Structure formats: structure tokens, C-alpha cells
Amino acid sequence: MKSVPITEKKTSGDRRHCKWCLKYKPDRCHHCRICNLCVLRMDHHCPWVYNCIGFRNHKYFILLLIYSAIDLLFITITMFESVWWSTRLDVSPALMTSLLFAECFACFLCTVNCLFLGFHGWLTVNAMTTLEFCEKSMKMAGYDSSIYSKGLYENVCAVLGPRPLLWLLPCSLPKGDGLTWS
């Protein structure tokens, strides 16, 4: 694998070092204050999985979003008949309210999750992490792709692995070591 020259350097031109870990800090690496360690291609610290999302587990995070979106969509669609039935028959107001609340909550969660999945899908096809997006949005208004972008297919392969038939399964992790970007 051919490596790309170091692009993230100090203003003096020297390699970056983490001021907390006191170690070399490669490109796309960030220190997590919660985990207290540097994470390769760090996307963010996720409170839902209680871990940092980075090079080694980014695929699992994307799959979590995909699986939960499918599950919430299934719940929303199949529960609609029960809610509709509760308004047509003589059902107690407590049961009807409970079903209606549950359906609204499932719709809300489905919408939020699908929007979150869409954002992370956009980041994936543009070869960006959430931290890189936030840093870039502070610097400029254009949100094209990152300097690490290698085209749509290669960008997706960098997160979901080299085999498209296994993209939706928790196997076939991306190639590489997280230090070099070919």
C-alpha cells in the first residue's frame, strides 16, 4: 500500500504529537478526552455504544444505524394497523393513548435515526469524519469532499470493507492500518 505524505503538521512543519498521550499523532487521529486515548480516524465519541467511533469500529457504527433504521421503520409500519384498529373499536382511552404515543415515538425515532444515517452516509461517501466536517465547517462554507477522498466506491470501501456483498454484514472490515491512506 502506497502511503500518502503527512498532510497534518504543526505550523513549524514538524510531525504532530498528542499533548495528552505524549506520542506521535498521525493524520486523521484525534485524542478523546472521555476515553483518554488517541483514536485513528476518529469520528466521534458515542455515548450510545460508550466508545469512540474510529477506524476499527466505524463499520459497526454504520451498521448499527442501518439496522436500527430498518427496525424502526418495520415497527412504525406494522404498528400503524394496531393504532388504526384502536380508533375504530371500543377500546379504552388508556390503551388508545398508549398505542398512539408509542406510534408517535417510533415515528420520531425513525425520522431522527434516518436523518442521522443520511448524514453519516454523506460523510462516508465524501471520506470525512464528523470531526473533520466540524473543523472544515469552521474554516469554510463549501462542504465538498475531503483530501482523503478517492471516489465514491473507494470511500465506501474505506468504511464498509472491500467486498460489496458483505457491506451489510458485520464482517469484511476495511483494509489498511489506519495510518496510511492510499
Short mmCIF file of C-alpha atoms in Angstrom, two decimals:
data_model
loop_
_atom_site.label_atom_id
_atom_site.label_comp_id
_atom_site.label_asym_id
_atom_site.label_seq_id
_atom_site.Cartn_x
_atom_site.Cartn_y
_atom_site.Cartn_z
CA MET A 1 0.00 0.00 0.00
CA LYS A 2 1.45 3.31 -1.08
CA SER A 3 1.28 5.89 1.67
CA VAL A 4 0.26 9.49 1.28
CA PRO A 5 2.70 12.07 2.65
CA ILE A 6 1.87 13.56 6.04
CA THR A 7 -0.55 16.43 5.49
CA GLU A 8 -1.37 17.41 9.05
CA LYS A 9 1.70 19.10 10.52
CA LYS A 10 2.45 21.70 13.13
CA THR A 11 2.92 25.26 11.92
CA SER A 12 6.67 24.68 12.26
CA GLY A 13 6.43 21.78 9.79
CA ASP A 14 7.18 19.10 12.40
CA ARG A 15 5.08 16.00 12.92
CA ARG A 16 2.18 16.35 15.32
CA HIS A 17 2.34 14.93 18.84
CA CYS A 18 -0.55 14.48 21.26
CA LYS A 19 -0.11 16.75 24.25
CA TRP A 20 -2.05 14.31 26.47
CA CYS A 21 -0.61 10.96 25.33
CA LEU A 22 2.82 12.44 24.52
CA LYS A 23 3.03 10.23 21.42
CA TYR A 24 3.19 10.76 17.66
CA LYS A 25 -0.21 11.75 16.29
CA PRO A 26 -0.78 10.52 12.70
CA ASP A 27 -3.10 12.13 10.15
CA ARG A 28 -6.82 11.88 10.98
CA CYS A 29 -6.05 10.95 14.58
CA HIS A 30 -7.65 12.78 17.48
CA HIS A 31 -7.47 12.49 21.24
CA CYS A 32 -10.67 11.55 23.05
CA ARG A 33 -10.94 13.21 26.43
CA ILE A 34 -13.51 10.67 27.62
CA CYS A 35 -11.55 7.52 26.66
CA ASN A 36 -8.24 9.30 27.34
CA LEU A 37 -6.50 7.93 24.25
CA CYS A 38 -5.83 8.82 20.65
CA VAL A 39 -8.17 7.21 18.09
CA LEU A 40 -7.26 6.62 14.44
CA ARG A 41 -9.70 8.27 12.01
CA MET A 42 -11.82 9.34 14.98
CA ASP A 43 -15.38 10.19 14.05
CA HIS A 44 -16.80 10.95 17.49
CA HIS A 45 -17.26 9.57 20.99
CA CYS A 46 -20.61 7.82 21.00
CA PRO A 47 -22.45 7.73 24.33
CA TRP A 48 -24.83 5.05 23.00
CA VAL A 49 -22.06 2.50 22.48
CA TYR A 50 -19.86 4.04 25.20
CA ASN A 51 -16.83 4.08 22.95
CA CYS A 52 -15.12 6.16 20.31
CA ILE A 53 -16.11 5.59 16.70
CA GLY A 54 -12.95 5.37 14.64
CA PHE A 55 -11.03 3.29 12.11
CA ARG A 56 -11.59 -0.09 13.79
CA ASN A 57 -15.32 0.17 14.52
CA HIS A 58 -16.76 2.72 12.06
CA LYS A 59 -18.39 -0.07 10.01
CA TYR A 60 -20.13 -1.44 13.11
CA PHE A 61 -21.47 2.03 13.92
CA ILE A 62 -22.85 2.48 10.38
CA LEU A 63 -24.41 -1.00 10.58
CA LEU A 64 -25.99 -0.09 13.93
CA LEU A 65 -27.61 2.93 12.27
CA ILE A 66 -28.78 0.87 9.26
CA TYR A 67 -30.17 -1.98 11.37
CA SER A 68 -31.95 0.39 13.76
CA ALA A 69 -33.44 2.39 10.86
CA ILE A 70 -34.81 -0.81 9.31
CA ASP A 71 -36.13 -1.99 12.68
CA LEU A 72 -37.79 1.34 13.50
CA LEU A 73 -39.35 1.52 10.04
CA PHE A 74 -40.71 -2.01 10.49
CA ILE A 75 -42.11 -1.15 13.94
CA THR A 76 -43.73 2.05 12.64
CA ILE A 77 -45.37 0.34 9.65
CA THR A 78 -46.62 -2.75 11.48
CA MET A 79 -47.85 -0.82 14.50
CA PHE A 80 -49.97 1.52 12.39
CA GLU A 81 -52.68 -1.15 11.98
CA SER A 82 -52.98 -1.53 15.77
CA VAL A 83 -53.32 2.24 16.20
CA TRP A 84 -55.92 2.42 13.43
CA TRP A 85 -57.81 -0.53 14.96
CA SER A 86 -57.84 1.16 18.39
CA THR A 87 -59.68 4.19 16.96
CA ARG A 88 -62.35 2.05 15.25
CA LEU A 89 -63.38 -0.31 18.04
CA ASP A 90 -64.49 0.17 21.58
CA VAL A 91 -61.04 0.39 23.16
CA SER A 92 -60.23 2.00 26.46
CA PRO A 93 -58.85 5.52 26.20
CA ALA A 94 -55.75 4.43 28.13
CA LEU A 95 -54.90 1.71 25.58
CA MET A 96 -55.63 4.01 22.63
CA THR A 97 -53.43 6.73 24.15
CA SER A 98 -50.64 4.25 24.83
CA LEU A 99 -50.73 2.92 21.26
CA LEU A 100 -50.85 6.41 19.78
CA PHE A 101 -47.95 7.58 21.97
CA ALA A 102 -45.89 4.50 21.04
CA GLU A 103 -46.56 5.03 17.32
CA CYS A 104 -45.61 8.72 17.51
CA PHE A 105 -42.46 7.87 19.45
CA ALA A 106 -41.49 5.18 16.91
CA CYS A 107 -42.09 7.65 14.04
CA PHE A 108 -39.99 10.28 15.78
CA LEU A 109 -37.12 7.86 16.46
CA CYS A 110 -37.30 6.53 12.90
CA THR A 111 -37.09 10.06 11.49
CA VAL A 112 -34.18 11.10 13.71
CA ASN A 113 -32.30 7.85 13.07
CA CYS A 114 -32.81 8.07 9.29
CA LEU A 115 -31.57 11.68 9.27
CA PHE A 116 -28.53 10.66 11.34
CA LEU A 117 -27.89 7.73 8.98
CA GLY A 118 -28.20 10.05 5.99
CA PHE A 119 -25.67 12.46 7.48
CA HIS A 120 -23.20 9.65 8.21
CA GLY A 121 -23.81 8.21 4.73
CA TRP A 122 -22.96 11.61 3.26
CA LEU A 123 -19.82 11.77 5.40
CA THR A 124 -18.84 8.26 4.25
CA VAL A 125 -19.19 8.95 0.52
CA ASN A 126 -17.19 12.18 0.99
CA ALA A 127 -14.42 10.43 3.00
CA MET A 128 -14.95 12.63 6.05
CA THR A 129 -15.44 12.06 9.74
CA THR A 130 -17.71 14.11 11.97
CA LEU A 131 -14.70 15.87 13.49
CA GLU A 132 -13.27 16.70 10.06
CA PHE A 133 -16.69 18.01 8.99
CA CYS A 134 -16.87 20.25 12.07
CA GLU A 135 -13.31 21.51 11.55
CA LYS A 136 -13.99 22.17 7.86
CA SER A 137 -17.29 23.94 8.56
CA MET A 138 -15.47 26.29 10.89
CA LYS A 139 -12.96 27.17 8.16
CA MET A 140 -15.12 27.42 5.03
CA ALA A 141 -18.65 27.24 3.72
CA GLY A 142 -18.08 24.63 0.98
CA TYR A 143 -18.57 21.02 2.08
CA ASP A 144 -17.23 19.08 -0.88
CA SER A 145 -15.14 16.04 -0.12
CA SER A 146 -12.01 15.75 1.97
CA ILE A 147 -8.42 15.50 0.81
CA TYR A 148 -8.65 11.78 1.58
CA SER A 149 -11.43 11.19 -0.96
CA LYS A 150 -10.71 8.53 -3.57
CA GLY A 151 -14.08 8.45 -5.30
CA LEU A 152 -17.47 7.17 -4.21
CA TYR A 153 -16.75 3.43 -4.35
CA GLU A 154 -13.34 3.63 -2.66
CA ASN A 155 -14.69 5.95 0.04
CA VAL A 156 -17.44 3.47 0.90
CA CYS A 157 -14.92 0.60 0.81
CA ALA A 158 -12.74 2.53 3.28
CA VAL A 159 -15.55 2.25 5.85
CA LEU A 160 -17.57 -0.86 4.93
CA GLY A 161 -14.81 -3.07 3.53
CA PRO A 162 -13.68 -4.20 0.08
CA ARG A 163 -16.50 -6.68 -0.62
CA PRO A 164 -19.85 -5.04 -1.54
CA LEU A 165 -21.81 -8.26 -0.93
CA LEU A 166 -20.68 -8.15 2.72
CA TRP A 167 -21.23 -4.45 3.34
CA LEU A 168 -24.41 -5.05 5.35
CA LEU A 169 -22.87 -7.83 7.45
CA PRO A 170 -20.56 -7.36 10.45
CA CYS A 171 -17.60 -8.96 8.67
CA SER A 172 -15.14 -7.99 5.92
CA LEU A 173 -13.64 -4.99 7.67
CA PRO A 174 -11.84 -2.29 5.68
CA LYS A 175 -8.26 -2.90 4.63
CA GLY A 176 -5.36 -0.95 5.99
CA ASP A 177 -3.87 0.00 9.28
CA GLY A 178 -5.45 3.41 9.80
CA LEU A 179 -2.09 5.16 9.44
CA THR A 180 -1.64 5.25 5.67
CA TRP A 181 -4.20 6.42 3.15
CA SER A 182 -3.58 5.02 -0.31
#
